[in-house]
C-alpha positions as a Markdown table, in Angstrom:
| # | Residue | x | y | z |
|---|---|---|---|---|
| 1 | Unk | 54.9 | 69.3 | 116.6 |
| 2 | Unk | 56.0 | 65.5 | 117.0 |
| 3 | Unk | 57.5 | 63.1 | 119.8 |
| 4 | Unk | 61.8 | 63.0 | 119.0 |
| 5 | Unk | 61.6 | 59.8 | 116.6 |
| 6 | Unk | 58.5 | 60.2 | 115.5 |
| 7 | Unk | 57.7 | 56.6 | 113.0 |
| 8 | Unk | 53.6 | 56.5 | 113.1 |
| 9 | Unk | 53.8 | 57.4 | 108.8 |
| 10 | Unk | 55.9 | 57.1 | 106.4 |
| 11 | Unk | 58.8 | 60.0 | 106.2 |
| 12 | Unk | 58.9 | 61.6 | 102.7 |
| 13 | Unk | 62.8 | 62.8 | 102.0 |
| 14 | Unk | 63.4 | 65.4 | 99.3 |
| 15 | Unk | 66.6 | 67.3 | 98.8 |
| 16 | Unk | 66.2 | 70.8 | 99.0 |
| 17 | Unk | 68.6 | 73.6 | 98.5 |
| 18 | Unk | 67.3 | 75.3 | 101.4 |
| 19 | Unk | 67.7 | 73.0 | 103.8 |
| 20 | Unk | 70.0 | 73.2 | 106.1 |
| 21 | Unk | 70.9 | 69.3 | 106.0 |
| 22 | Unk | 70.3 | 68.8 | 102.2 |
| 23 | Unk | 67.2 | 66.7 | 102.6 |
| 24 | Unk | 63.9 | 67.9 | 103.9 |
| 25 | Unk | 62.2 | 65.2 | 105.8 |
| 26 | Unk | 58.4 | 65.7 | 106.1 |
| 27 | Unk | 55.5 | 63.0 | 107.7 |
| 28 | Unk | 52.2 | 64.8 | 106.1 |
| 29 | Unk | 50.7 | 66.5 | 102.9 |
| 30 | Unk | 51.0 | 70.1 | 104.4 |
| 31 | Unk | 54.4 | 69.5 | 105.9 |
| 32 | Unk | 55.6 | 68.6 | 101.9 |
| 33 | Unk | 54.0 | 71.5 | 100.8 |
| 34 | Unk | 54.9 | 73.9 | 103.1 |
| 35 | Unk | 58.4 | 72.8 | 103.0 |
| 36 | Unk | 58.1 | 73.7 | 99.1 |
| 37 | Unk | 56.6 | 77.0 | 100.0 |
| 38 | Unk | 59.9 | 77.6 | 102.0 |
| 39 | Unk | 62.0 | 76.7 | 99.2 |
| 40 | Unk | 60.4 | 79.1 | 97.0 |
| 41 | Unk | 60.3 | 81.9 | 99.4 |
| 42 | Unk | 62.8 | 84.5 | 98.6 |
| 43 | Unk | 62.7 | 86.1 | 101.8 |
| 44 | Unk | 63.9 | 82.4 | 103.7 |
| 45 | Unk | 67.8 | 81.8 | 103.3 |
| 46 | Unk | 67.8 | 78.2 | 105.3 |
| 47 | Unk | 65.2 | 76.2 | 107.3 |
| 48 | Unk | 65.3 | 72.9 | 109.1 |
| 49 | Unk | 63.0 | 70.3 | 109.6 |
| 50 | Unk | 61.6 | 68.4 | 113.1 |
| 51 | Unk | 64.5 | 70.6 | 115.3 |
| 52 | Unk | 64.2 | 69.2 | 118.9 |
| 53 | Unk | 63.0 | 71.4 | 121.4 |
| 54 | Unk | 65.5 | 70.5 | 124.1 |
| 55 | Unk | 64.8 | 70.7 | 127.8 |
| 56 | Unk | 60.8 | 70.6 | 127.4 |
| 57 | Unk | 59.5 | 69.5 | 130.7 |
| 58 | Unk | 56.6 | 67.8 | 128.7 |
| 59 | Unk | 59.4 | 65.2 | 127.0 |
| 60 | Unk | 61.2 | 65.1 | 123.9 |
| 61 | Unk | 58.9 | 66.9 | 120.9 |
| 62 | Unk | 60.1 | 68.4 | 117.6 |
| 63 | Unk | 58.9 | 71.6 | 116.1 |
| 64 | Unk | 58.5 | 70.9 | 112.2 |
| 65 | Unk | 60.0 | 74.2 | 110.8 |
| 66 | Unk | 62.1 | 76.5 | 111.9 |
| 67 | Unk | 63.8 | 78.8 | 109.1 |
| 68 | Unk | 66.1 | 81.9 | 109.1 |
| 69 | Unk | 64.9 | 84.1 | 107.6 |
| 70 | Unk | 67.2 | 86.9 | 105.4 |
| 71 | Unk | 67.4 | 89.5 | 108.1 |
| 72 | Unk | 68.4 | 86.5 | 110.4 |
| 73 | Unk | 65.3 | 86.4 | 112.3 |
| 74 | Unk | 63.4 | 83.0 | 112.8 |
| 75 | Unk | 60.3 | 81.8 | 112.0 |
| 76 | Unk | 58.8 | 78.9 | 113.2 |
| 77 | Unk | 55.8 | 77.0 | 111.8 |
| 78 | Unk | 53.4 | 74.1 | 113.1 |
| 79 | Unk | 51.8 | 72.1 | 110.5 |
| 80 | Unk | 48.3 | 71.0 | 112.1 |
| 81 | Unk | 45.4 | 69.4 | 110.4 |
| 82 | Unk | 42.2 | 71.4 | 111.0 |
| 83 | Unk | 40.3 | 68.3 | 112.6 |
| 84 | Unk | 42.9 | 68.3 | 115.4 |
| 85 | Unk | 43.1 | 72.0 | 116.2 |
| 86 | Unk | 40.2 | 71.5 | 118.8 |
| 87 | Unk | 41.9 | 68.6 | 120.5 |
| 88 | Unk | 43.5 | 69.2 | 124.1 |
| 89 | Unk | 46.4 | 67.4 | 123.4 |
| 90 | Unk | 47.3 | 69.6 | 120.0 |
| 91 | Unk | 46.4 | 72.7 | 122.1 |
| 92 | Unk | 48.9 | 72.4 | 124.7 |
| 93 | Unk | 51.6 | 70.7 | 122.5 |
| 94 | Unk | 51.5 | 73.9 | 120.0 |
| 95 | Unk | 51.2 | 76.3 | 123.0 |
| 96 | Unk | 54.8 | 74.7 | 125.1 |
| 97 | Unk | 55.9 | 74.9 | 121.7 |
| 98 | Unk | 55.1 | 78.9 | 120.9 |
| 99 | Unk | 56.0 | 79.4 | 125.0 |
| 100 | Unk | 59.8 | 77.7 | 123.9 |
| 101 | Unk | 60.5 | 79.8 | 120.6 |
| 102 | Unk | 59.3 | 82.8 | 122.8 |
| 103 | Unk | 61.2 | 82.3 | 125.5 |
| 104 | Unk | 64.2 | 82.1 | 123.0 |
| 105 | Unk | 63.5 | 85.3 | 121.3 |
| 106 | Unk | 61.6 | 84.0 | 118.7 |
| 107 | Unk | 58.6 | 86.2 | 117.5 |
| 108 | Unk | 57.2 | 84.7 | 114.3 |
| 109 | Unk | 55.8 | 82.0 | 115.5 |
| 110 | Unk | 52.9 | 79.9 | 113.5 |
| 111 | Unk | 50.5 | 76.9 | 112.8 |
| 112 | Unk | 49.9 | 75.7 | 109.3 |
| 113 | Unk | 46.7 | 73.9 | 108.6 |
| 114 | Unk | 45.3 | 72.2 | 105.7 |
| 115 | Unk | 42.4 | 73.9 | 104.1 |
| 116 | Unk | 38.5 | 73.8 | 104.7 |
| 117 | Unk | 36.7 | 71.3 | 103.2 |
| 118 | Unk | 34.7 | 73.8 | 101.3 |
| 119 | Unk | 37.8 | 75.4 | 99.6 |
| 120 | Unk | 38.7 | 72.0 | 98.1 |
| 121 | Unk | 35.1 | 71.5 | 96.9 |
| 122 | Unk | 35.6 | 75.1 | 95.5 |
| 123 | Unk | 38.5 | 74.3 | 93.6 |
| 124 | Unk | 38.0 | 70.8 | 93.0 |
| 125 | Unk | 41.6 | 69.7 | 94.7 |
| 126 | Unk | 42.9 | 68.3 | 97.5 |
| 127 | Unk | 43.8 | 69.8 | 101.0 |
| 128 | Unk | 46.6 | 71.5 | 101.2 |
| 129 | Unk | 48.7 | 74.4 | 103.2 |
């Protein structure tokens, strides 16, 4: 989840069948991947990328997936590095943001998080989703 505009790194754009604009805009390693994991999922027919949660009292944030699914249910996913998870901030940011899909019908709701450190050790890569 990210303030509307968000400009802190550099946006990656990648057209992607799937998308619903054509181009897939992602700020962060597990936001790229992920994004790739929707595009291969059989089960997603469309997602879109940083979708504004309008009319949050906190301000203007984004969620950073939200896909329809092939029954036409949504799913919505929060890509959140595993240092940050125990930060206040994050905690109430991803908690408005599950209360907003909820209170829109929205029942798969989810964080993504990179992996431990002692995965990547195990398997000699880098973090990933």
């Amino acid at each position: 989840m990210k303030p509307k505009g968000y400009k802190r790194t550099r946006c990656e754009k990648r057209t992607m069948s799937k998308c619903a604009d054509g181009v897939a805009r992602t700020y962060n390693a597990i936001e790229s991947k992920y994004a790739e994991k929707l595009q291969e999922n059989p089960d997603v027919k469309e997602f879109r990328c940083q979708v504004l949660l309008e009319g949050l009292e906190m301000g203007d944030y984004c969620s950073d997936f939200v896909a329809t699914k092939a029954d036409g249910d949504l799913m919505v996913r929060e890509c959140v590095f595993r240092k940050n998870l125990t930060k206040p901030m994050t905690a109430k940011l991803l908690d408005e943001s599950r209360n907003y899909w909820i209170r829109r019908g929205v029942t798969d709701w989810g964080i993504v998080v990179d992996k431990k450190k002692e995965e990547e050790d195990a398997n000699g890569e880098e973090p990933t989703s």
